[in-house]
XYZ file of C-alpha atoms in Angstrom:
659
model
C 0.019 -0.015 0.006
C 1.098 3.521 -0.696
C 1.064 6.185 1.888
C -2.403 7.854 2.048
C -4.109 5.211 -0.062
C -7.469 4.084 1.407
C -9.050 0.814 0.307
C -12.891 0.709 0.707
C -15.536 -1.875 -0.143
C -18.636 -0.729 -1.994
C -22.016 -2.228 -2.821
C -24.465 -1.361 -5.553
C -27.988 -0.179 -4.327
C -30.726 1.902 -5.925
C -31.021 5.421 -4.677
C -33.679 5.937 -1.959
C -36.095 8.680 -2.373
C -35.698 11.255 0.310
C -38.464 13.097 2.042
C -37.611 16.584 0.530
C -35.284 16.273 -2.485
C -36.753 13.320 -4.253
C -33.246 11.825 -4.938
C -30.830 10.753 -2.269
C -27.329 12.204 -2.326
C -24.301 10.003 -2.004
C -23.334 9.390 1.558
C -19.802 10.556 1.021
C -19.070 12.471 -2.289
C -15.394 12.884 -1.479
C -14.870 9.203 -1.432
C -16.044 8.701 -5.014
C -13.298 8.700 -7.702
C -15.750 9.851 -10.380
C -16.721 12.853 -8.395
C -13.083 13.728 -7.847
C -12.293 13.386 -11.511
C -15.014 15.764 -12.536
C -14.346 18.311 -9.755
C -13.155 20.995 -12.171
C -16.155 20.728 -14.317
C -18.354 21.020 -11.367
C -16.722 24.234 -10.279
C -16.731 26.008 -13.660
C -20.329 24.981 -14.675
C -22.631 24.575 -11.690
C -25.699 24.579 -13.857
C -24.413 21.689 -15.841
C -23.695 19.862 -12.604
C -27.263 20.527 -11.352
C -28.720 19.371 -14.728
C -26.617 16.365 -14.655
C -27.703 15.501 -11.113
C -31.365 15.997 -11.979
C -31.173 13.870 -15.050
C -29.067 11.168 -13.461
C -30.713 7.794 -13.395
C -30.851 6.011 -10.071
C -28.482 3.396 -11.309
C -26.191 2.536 -8.512
C -24.208 4.328 -5.935
C -21.405 3.177 -3.830
C -22.707 2.823 -0.240
C -20.560 1.884 2.698
C -21.401 -1.453 4.311
C -22.170 0.168 7.645
C -25.396 1.846 6.351
C -26.749 -1.210 4.580
C -29.072 -2.240 7.492
C -30.592 1.261 7.796
C -31.395 1.434 4.081
C -32.981 -2.031 4.151
C -35.218 -0.960 7.110
C -36.323 2.160 5.268
C -37.261 0.118 2.253
C -39.285 -2.319 4.372
C -41.145 0.540 6.113
C -42.075 1.991 2.724
C -43.473 -1.354 1.648
C -45.509 -1.647 4.815
C -46.759 1.903 4.464
C -48.056 1.166 0.955
C -49.726 -1.959 2.224
C -51.420 -0.112 5.095
C -52.730 2.504 2.686
C -54.427 -0.202 0.718
C -55.796 -1.792 3.855
C -57.175 1.499 5.119
C -59.169 1.944 1.951
C -60.538 -1.622 2.363
C -61.417 -0.891 6.014
C -63.321 2.282 5.131
C -65.280 0.336 2.540
C -66.181 -2.309 5.093
C -67.246 0.323 7.607
C -69.483 1.920 5.014
C -71.206 -1.455 4.302
C -71.730 -2.165 8.011
C -73.200 1.296 8.695
C -75.574 0.704 5.739
C -76.731 -2.551 7.365
C -77.418 -0.747 10.615
C -79.678 1.689 8.843
C -81.558 -0.765 6.632
C -81.803 -3.861 8.790
C -82.056 -2.491 12.369
C -84.679 -4.981 13.655
C -83.276 -8.320 12.449
C -80.683 -8.742 15.090
C -77.770 -8.423 12.641
C -77.206 -4.866 13.710
C -75.592 -5.876 16.987
C -72.737 -7.792 15.374
C -72.482 -5.203 12.596
C -71.966 -2.411 15.107
C -69.337 -4.348 16.913
C -67.410 -5.081 13.676
C -67.654 -1.414 12.739
C -66.318 -0.353 16.107
C -63.441 -2.862 15.827
C -62.524 -1.581 12.359
C -62.756 2.073 13.386
C -60.261 1.347 16.141
C -57.971 -0.324 13.623
C -58.203 2.591 11.231
C -57.249 4.924 14.065
C -54.087 2.946 14.711
C -55.430 0.877 17.713
C -55.639 -2.366 15.756
C -52.140 -3.610 16.444
C -49.728 -4.947 13.747
C -50.160 -5.089 10.051
C -50.796 -8.878 10.196
C -53.692 -8.223 12.621
C -55.226 -5.663 10.327
C -54.924 -8.067 7.472
C -56.886 -10.647 9.404
C -59.562 -8.087 10.232
C -60.116 -7.351 6.521
C -59.831 -10.867 5.297
C -62.208 -12.362 7.967
C -64.098 -10.064 10.311
C -63.942 -11.428 13.896
C -66.974 -13.113 15.433
C -69.202 -10.844 17.452
C -67.980 -10.516 21.004
C -70.317 -11.624 23.801
C -72.218 -8.656 25.276
C -70.611 -7.229 28.381
C -72.579 -8.035 31.588
C -74.719 -5.080 32.602
C -73.230 -2.871 35.230
C -74.863 -3.241 38.615
C -76.971 -0.255 39.558
C -77.524 1.407 42.848
C -80.956 2.465 44.136
C -82.904 4.229 41.377
C -86.039 6.381 41.799
C -87.642 7.098 38.475
C -88.909 10.577 39.302
C -86.037 11.646 41.572
C -85.347 11.379 45.265
C -88.021 12.780 47.620
C -87.593 15.919 49.747
C -85.078 17.826 47.575
C -83.260 20.706 49.182
C -81.352 21.363 52.381
C -82.841 19.860 55.600
C -79.809 20.027 57.818
C -81.591 22.740 59.835
C -84.274 20.332 61.117
C -84.204 18.980 64.672
C -83.281 15.232 64.038
C -81.345 15.457 60.735
C -77.905 16.671 61.786
C -75.662 19.247 60.133
C -73.572 16.847 58.062
C -73.920 17.496 54.340
C -71.358 15.143 52.792
C -70.339 11.476 53.040
C -66.670 11.676 51.991
C -66.223 7.880 52.047
C -69.323 7.035 50.021
C -69.156 4.823 46.956
C -71.837 3.975 44.417
C -73.076 1.024 46.466
C -72.026 1.685 50.024
C -72.101 4.742 52.241
C -70.142 3.983 55.444
C -71.048 5.715 58.695
C -69.130 6.225 61.924
C -70.474 7.860 65.065
C -68.857 8.700 68.387
C -70.508 10.424 71.364
C -68.811 11.160 74.696
C -70.072 13.427 77.509
C -69.168 14.824 80.891
C -72.188 15.474 82.953
C -72.383 17.146 86.432
C -75.532 16.669 88.500
C -75.735 19.435 91.074
C -77.072 16.919 93.576
C -73.656 15.190 93.288
C -74.882 11.616 93.953
C -72.340 9.567 95.887
C -72.713 6.597 93.521
C -72.541 8.797 90.383
C -75.674 7.091 89.110
C -78.402 9.036 87.312
C -81.885 8.038 86.369
C -84.877 9.396 84.383
C -82.906 9.908 81.162
C -82.006 8.033 77.980
C -79.056 10.352 77.329
C -77.094 10.887 80.597
C -76.418 8.044 83.015
C -73.473 8.965 85.132
C -72.467 12.172 87.000
C -69.091 13.817 87.456
C -67.423 11.496 84.940
C -66.504 11.296 81.293
C -68.505 8.543 79.714
C -68.643 7.103 76.225
C -72.307 7.173 75.270
C -71.998 5.704 71.800
C -69.489 4.273 69.408
C -71.069 3.020 66.221
C -69.836 1.770 62.846
C -72.004 0.728 59.892
C -73.571 2.183 56.844
C -76.073 1.963 53.934
C -75.949 -0.513 51.059
C -77.788 -0.040 47.764
C -77.272 -2.618 44.941
C -79.801 -3.008 42.145
C -82.527 -1.504 44.386
C -81.822 -4.113 47.131
C -81.098 -1.996 50.213
C -79.995 -2.387 53.764
C -78.601 -0.577 56.706
C -76.565 -1.612 59.724
C -75.260 0.474 62.596
C -73.788 -1.294 65.626
C -73.606 -0.143 69.166
C -70.073 -1.368 69.240
C -69.553 0.138 72.683
C -70.751 2.775 75.075
C -73.518 3.028 77.668
C -76.272 2.728 75.146
C -75.530 -0.945 74.557
C -76.833 -1.639 78.109
C -79.132 1.246 78.854
C -81.369 0.785 75.850
C -82.163 -2.874 76.473
C -82.981 -2.334 80.195
C -86.158 -0.398 79.236
C -87.710 -3.415 77.425
C -89.773 -5.789 79.501
C -90.707 -8.065 76.590
C -87.440 -9.933 76.609
C -88.530 -12.292 79.403
C -91.492 -13.605 77.400
C -90.560 -17.062 76.148
C -87.090 -18.442 75.482
C -83.819 -16.998 74.106
C -81.834 -14.144 75.499
C -83.073 -11.253 73.329
C -81.299 -8.546 75.387
C -77.945 -10.111 74.575
C -78.939 -10.834 70.955
C -79.823 -7.213 70.204
C -77.841 -5.067 72.698
C -75.154 -4.153 70.181
C -77.542 -3.329 67.297
C -78.794 0.236 66.901
C -80.190 -0.413 63.436
C -80.211 -3.498 61.272
C -82.580 -3.956 58.412
C -82.808 -5.023 54.798
C -85.339 -4.380 52.100
C -86.196 -3.498 48.519
C -86.882 -0.304 46.566
C -89.371 -0.108 43.693
C -89.426 2.758 41.167
C -92.975 3.738 42.042
C -93.769 7.432 42.068
C -90.906 8.967 44.022
C -90.015 5.689 45.689
C -91.565 2.671 47.420
C -89.598 0.795 50.061
C -90.223 -2.346 52.075
C -87.813 -2.876 54.956
C -87.684 -5.504 57.770
C -85.641 -5.555 60.926
C -84.748 -2.922 63.586
C -85.218 0.662 62.453
C -85.200 3.951 64.322
C -88.367 5.607 65.445
C -88.964 9.344 65.245
C -91.879 9.430 67.716
C -91.105 12.518 69.752
C -89.380 14.243 66.831
C -85.815 13.841 68.053
C -83.360 11.346 66.546
C -82.006 8.418 68.516
C -78.535 9.923 67.901
C -77.592 13.049 69.829
C -75.426 14.449 67.016
C -78.530 14.909 64.912
C -80.496 16.870 67.520
C -80.649 20.431 68.678
C -80.159 19.470 72.364
C -78.480 16.693 74.242
C -81.283 16.036 76.773
C -84.636 16.152 75.025
C -87.834 16.728 76.936
C -90.090 13.888 78.207
C -92.231 13.745 75.054
C -89.124 12.514 73.206
C -87.022 10.886 75.909
C -89.867 8.725 77.139
C -91.109 7.511 73.771
C -89.619 4.843 71.471
C -86.199 5.157 69.860
C -86.579 2.009 67.729
C -89.027 -0.613 66.450
C -88.594 -4.209 65.540
C -90.786 -5.223 62.559
C -91.660 -4.257 59.024
C -92.220 -0.852 57.521
C -93.385 0.370 54.148
C -92.198 3.824 52.868
C -94.290 5.267 50.060
C -93.381 8.614 48.483
C -96.380 9.486 46.268
C -94.856 12.922 45.657
C -91.467 14.513 46.177
C -92.895 16.276 49.228
C -94.857 13.464 51.039
C -93.999 10.207 52.763
C -96.528 7.648 54.087
C -94.985 4.960 56.243
C -97.083 2.180 57.904
C -95.501 -0.135 60.451
C -96.215 -3.654 61.560
C -94.093 -4.085 64.708
C -93.622 -6.286 67.763
C -94.492 -3.517 70.221
C -93.628 -0.156 71.697
C -89.814 -0.125 71.579
C -89.714 -3.927 72.272
C -87.543 -6.651 70.801
C -90.340 -9.202 71.324
C -94.177 -9.134 71.431
C -94.963 -8.268 75.101
C -98.417 -9.866 75.155
C -101.022 -11.215 72.785
C -101.121 -8.588 70.040
C -98.490 -6.904 67.863
C -98.321 -3.121 67.365
C -99.620 -1.211 64.378
C -98.719 2.356 63.498
C -97.223 4.686 61.037
C -95.812 8.071 60.082
C -96.951 10.764 57.703
C -94.220 13.271 56.804
C -95.021 16.355 54.684
C -92.460 18.861 53.520
C -94.204 21.289 51.159
C -91.242 23.644 51.082
C -87.690 23.881 52.265
C -88.674 25.849 55.368
C -91.576 23.847 56.749
C -92.151 20.290 58.014
C -95.196 18.488 59.442
C -94.801 15.028 60.848
C -97.416 12.786 62.513
C -96.675 9.415 64.235
C -99.441 7.181 65.435
C -99.478 3.862 67.338
C -102.194 1.414 68.364
C -103.435 -2.080 69.106
C -100.293 -3.249 70.907
C -100.560 -4.755 74.369
C -97.339 -3.418 75.829
C -97.481 -3.755 79.572
C -95.642 -6.498 81.463
C -97.928 -9.201 82.725
C -97.324 -8.443 86.355
C -98.580 -4.800 85.774
C -101.959 -6.081 84.481
C -102.972 -8.104 87.543
C -102.719 -11.411 85.634
C -100.356 -12.905 88.259
C -102.437 -11.598 91.176
C -105.911 -12.932 90.683
C -106.817 -11.051 87.516
C -108.741 -12.624 84.614
C -105.868 -12.493 82.127
C -107.369 -9.732 80.047
C -104.789 -7.291 78.770
C -104.523 -3.573 78.303
C -104.102 -1.978 74.903
C -102.140 1.217 74.109
C -102.754 4.079 71.678
C -100.609 7.113 71.088
C -100.412 10.068 68.753
C -97.347 12.308 68.292
C -97.460 15.430 66.082
C -94.792 18.035 65.360
C -94.132 21.050 63.094
C -90.682 22.500 62.286
C -90.524 25.971 60.850
C -87.492 27.894 59.572
C -88.620 31.509 59.457
C -85.302 33.339 58.968
C -82.482 32.414 56.615
C -79.820 35.041 55.635
C -76.467 33.200 55.113
C -74.430 36.374 54.786
C -75.493 37.835 58.159
C -73.900 37.030 61.507
C -77.199 35.787 62.773
C -77.880 33.634 59.674
C -80.739 31.364 60.590
C -83.664 30.907 63.032
C -86.185 28.015 63.406
C -88.491 26.506 65.964
C -90.307 23.238 66.670
C -93.510 22.428 68.476
C -94.497 18.933 69.478
C -97.674 17.606 71.168
C -98.440 14.039 72.325
C -101.565 12.260 73.571
C -101.959 8.667 74.514
C -103.603 6.180 76.886
C -104.091 2.604 77.881
C -107.501 0.914 78.179
C -109.038 -2.393 79.101
C -107.809 -5.196 81.241
C -109.023 -6.528 84.571
C -112.533 -7.676 85.349
C -115.746 -5.714 85.041
C -116.963 -7.076 88.368
C -116.778 -10.086 90.588
C -113.068 -11.022 90.361
C -110.387 -8.682 91.714
C -106.717 -8.998 92.637
C -106.042 -10.068 96.187
C -104.254 -6.881 96.944
C -104.956 -3.400 95.665
C -102.108 -2.001 93.569
C -103.590 1.326 92.683
C -103.018 4.210 95.090
C -105.704 6.124 93.266
C -108.325 3.459 93.600
C -107.219 2.310 97.023
C -108.392 -1.052 98.326
C -108.628 -4.519 96.930
C -112.436 -4.290 96.833
C -112.437 -1.321 94.454
C -109.634 -1.969 91.975
C -110.506 -4.334 89.157
C -107.085 -4.569 87.559
C -108.143 -2.645 84.496
C -107.600 0.932 83.392
C -109.456 3.698 81.522
C -108.299 6.296 79.001
C -110.215 9.312 80.262
C -111.265 8.967 83.918
C -111.244 6.729 86.882
C -114.447 4.677 86.951
C -115.734 1.202 87.617
C -112.688 0.232 89.588
C -110.361 1.345 86.726
C -108.023 4.289 87.212
C -107.051 6.716 84.534
C -104.000 5.609 82.538
C -102.860 8.244 80.085
C -100.153 10.403 78.709
C -100.231 14.069 77.695
C -97.194 16.159 76.869
C -95.669 18.931 74.752
C -92.290 20.480 74.057
C -91.046 23.571 72.147
C -87.547 24.537 71.021
C -86.151 27.726 69.386
C -82.783 27.625 67.668
C -80.450 30.344 66.437
C -77.460 29.863 64.104
C -74.525 32.238 63.840
C -71.515 32.877 61.534
C -72.456 30.524 58.676
C -73.778 27.884 61.103
C -70.508 27.497 63.021
C -72.315 28.401 66.271
C -75.815 27.765 67.484
C -77.972 28.378 70.554
C -81.101 26.465 71.456
C -83.658 27.274 74.132
C -86.536 24.939 74.989
C -88.322 22.549 77.262
C -91.645 20.784 77.892
C -94.016 19.100 80.211
C -95.748 15.732 80.699
C -98.533 14.142 82.742
C -98.506 10.368 82.940
C -100.879 8.806 85.521
C -99.988 5.099 85.756
C -96.356 5.936 84.862
C -96.425 3.502 81.946
C -94.207 5.891 79.891
C -92.149 7.181 82.826
C -88.594 5.918 82.730
C -87.926 3.569 85.662
C -85.048 4.814 87.926
C -82.217 2.222 88.026
C -82.533 1.725 91.759
C -80.404 -1.291 92.783
C -79.932 -1.890 89.003
C -83.740 -2.178 88.381
C -84.946 -2.709 84.860
C -88.280 -2.725 83.155
C -88.360 -6.490 83.687
C -87.728 -6.462 87.472
C -89.421 -3.242 88.471
C -88.638 -1.780 91.931
C -90.741 -1.371 95.072
C -89.177 2.064 95.538
C -90.761 3.629 92.511
C -93.798 1.617 91.429
C -95.484 1.864 88.049
C -98.982 0.724 89.075
C -102.232 2.009 87.619
C -103.049 5.394 89.077
C -99.531 6.227 90.263
C -98.964 9.938 89.711
C -96.235 11.401 87.433
C -96.151 15.112 86.488
C -92.855 16.641 85.218
C -91.502 19.648 83.325
C -88.053 20.728 82.145
C -86.074 23.393 80.421
C -82.633 23.523 78.711
C -80.140 26.042 77.293
C -77.725 24.612 74.672
C -74.657 26.078 72.965
C -73.079 24.390 69.956
C -69.700 24.933 68.294
C -69.536 23.219 64.830
C -66.185 24.009 63.176
C -66.774 21.142 60.706
C -69.859 19.406 59.422
C -68.557 16.219 60.994
C -68.235 17.305 64.665
C -70.189 19.148 67.331
C -68.885 20.453 70.647
C -71.871 20.990 72.893
C -72.395 22.705 76.258
C -75.786 22.353 77.857
C -77.476 23.071 81.212
C -80.917 21.995 82.187
C -83.431 21.899 85.035
C -86.079 19.186 85.562
C -88.860 18.907 88.106
C -91.133 16.026 89.241
C -94.098 16.242 91.511
C -92.979 12.922 93.047
C -89.379 12.170 94.337
C -87.725 10.850 91.231
C -84.218 12.236 90.508
C -81.112 10.900 92.190
C -80.094 12.757 95.338
C -76.782 13.074 97.063
C -77.190 9.755 98.893
C -77.511 7.889 95.591
C -79.668 4.946 94.556
C -77.252 2.044 95.161
C -77.763 -0.068 98.344
C -74.894 -0.498 100.873
C -72.295 -2.802 99.427
C -73.392 -2.164 95.855
C -76.182 -3.584 93.724
C -77.146 -6.842 95.367
C -79.878 -9.407 95.427
C -83.036 -8.940 93.404
C -83.905 -5.398 92.248
C -87.563 -6.224 92.695
C -86.980 -6.680 96.503
C -86.582 -4.205 99.379
C -83.066 -3.957 100.721
C -82.078 -3.929 104.388
C -80.536 -0.893 106.085
C -77.237 -2.640 106.597
C -77.179 -4.095 103.158
C -78.627 -7.414 101.973
C -81.865 -8.543 100.369
C -85.030 -8.402 102.397
C -86.436 -11.277 100.270
C -89.660 -9.621 99.376
C -90.835 -6.841 97.145
C -94.011 -4.752 96.730
C -96.344 -7.753 97.294
C -95.956 -10.113 100.284
C -94.899 -13.683 99.526
C -97.400 -16.452 100.023
C -95.739 -17.267 103.326
C -95.977 -13.638 104.390
C -99.632 -13.454 103.417
C -100.273 -16.556 105.433
C -98.466 -14.901 108.334
C -100.787 -11.905 108.086
C -98.673 -9.405 106.181
C -100.887 -7.316 103.842
C -97.955 -5.506 102.149
C -94.563 -6.484 101.008
C -93.013 -3.546 102.902
C -94.301 -4.790 106.285
C -92.867 -8.302 105.613
C -89.571 -6.821 104.442
C -89.085 -4.799 107.638
C -89.744 -7.915 109.679
C -87.352 -9.986 107.631
C -84.451 -7.407 107.988
C -84.914 -7.270 111.719
C -84.909 -11.073 111.946
C -81.740 -11.222 109.822
C -80.009 -8.671 112.000
C -79.573 -6.422 108.916
C -81.727 -3.583 110.231
C -78.741 -1.492 111.339
C -80.354 -0.971 114.749
C -83.464 0.530 113.232
C -87.125 -0.385 113.476
C -90.103 0.160 111.298
C -89.187 1.758 107.950
C -85.689 2.534 109.289
C -84.994 -1.206 109.166
C -84.910 -0.849 105.375
C -82.562 0.924 103.028
C -84.083 3.787 101.089
C -82.752 5.431 97.932
C -82.265 9.179 97.950
C -84.786 10.505 95.493
C -85.451 14.212 94.899
C -88.055 16.346 93.093
C -85.462 18.609 91.480
C -82.486 18.090 89.200
C -80.068 20.621 87.680
C -77.338 19.253 85.363
C -74.550 20.598 83.115
C -73.249 18.592 80.250
C -70.323 18.894 77.831
C -70.364 16.512 74.885
C -68.160 15.796 71.848
C -70.063 14.170 69.011
C -68.702 12.995 65.666
C -70.478 11.666 62.563
C -69.062 10.975 59.104
């Protein structure tokens, strides 16, 4: 080799058309001997060079071996591009034929597969069809029609729209929450927590309170409620579950139900952790038709079961002493967007079981003609809801039972609403209730062996039955009448609120008066210290002042003070309502002064009656003295007595959460 000589290998390849010039230039002109030999001509006659280049035939050009692969790839891409252009024309023709079929043969059933083929081909034409071989297969043989996708499950659907449109967070029982941040199409979860610190100005030594379904302990922080659950809606099948996963409500609610001792199975344990639990179905009739079965909340007395939803923590007697739940079946019919009609077929008046021979019937009518007014009426009847021992059946009665009727009616009115003002909203509620029990006992001839009605007196005048309107024919009056009113003010875009209100009740026979938990008494056991016999008096009134701070729709800080009065000793006094040594023995019995069960309650035992005792109290005093548990006392001082007062003043702070 000579110095400076370079030996290169060349291949012959047709020129490739470039994107802009139309003829590709040699890769390296300086490496071509022909170009070098003609260099002078090119410099002296540029036009001749351009003409020669333009007229040059794409014979062959020397190309270095290192670019051979790139040129082959470009040639293959050009071939595929030409093929795809031809295929695209075929695809468009096929789409046109399929669209024609859709228009001319829409009812034969072929249109379904035609539309699917058309959609497939449109995707291919847009570049979503994959490789060239896949496109070729689509043109040569259209794919078989794909199976229809399963229909998407729907949630609850109401043909004409949900009832009661608008904002009802101002009402007393609805709560101020507006959103459910964890909701999905099919499930709306719900969490609630409620804790309070209550101070009773009587400062009971045992910290135990009675006469309420909201506050149960004094001078302590207590968890009232912790609940988890939610609502399910799938293809119009619906359900709701909310547990009482902890808190005092899981024991204080069941203690007010006497029906659980009728028959077998431990219903108190079975239901104590269930606040709500029901399932049902929704039909697209008018603005909705629902059928639900299980345990559902009652709004007799206007207030909600859950304190977060209410204007006050401690409602008046018309609400606190009426049912919070029912166990049975309900139908909810919304004939218009402003009206609900809801009949019930239930076991009884806030009972897990049927107390006696008949179930309860009732219903609710709710009317909301505008966003500022609500009228609700709840009615109940037929049910025989008194425990057997209260009807004289165990004490010489005929076995006839008493029936209960009740009507509860409320209006809610928002009369001021100016969101931009500091005082931005005002509303009030008014509720009135009437009810009674009737029947039972014997018309004449057969009477209980011992009179149990203070009003009627002796065993030769009390028949064991009751009347709705007046005491007559050996039957005392057994009724309920009450009312309550509340006024609420909202401030600073509903961040703050103040509520004033109260009410009154008269309940001869005490059949709706909450039994004080003396010595852990329940509606099943009763207590000789506060009887609920026909004719027993009960007249009470109350008033509350409530301040709410609501920095978020999901929380309420509440401060409340209230005063309540009873014409009979009823509220827990400083001495408490727990016997010496703690709850002991049978709550239905008297307790001895030194502690211990006297072994007898309101009625004397058969042995005591044989011994000449006409009352259980007389026999109890004798028993305590005989047992040496009289603490040195005689007469009534031989017995322990709870400290009951006619007045109660309380202050409560509560933290309530719902989301």
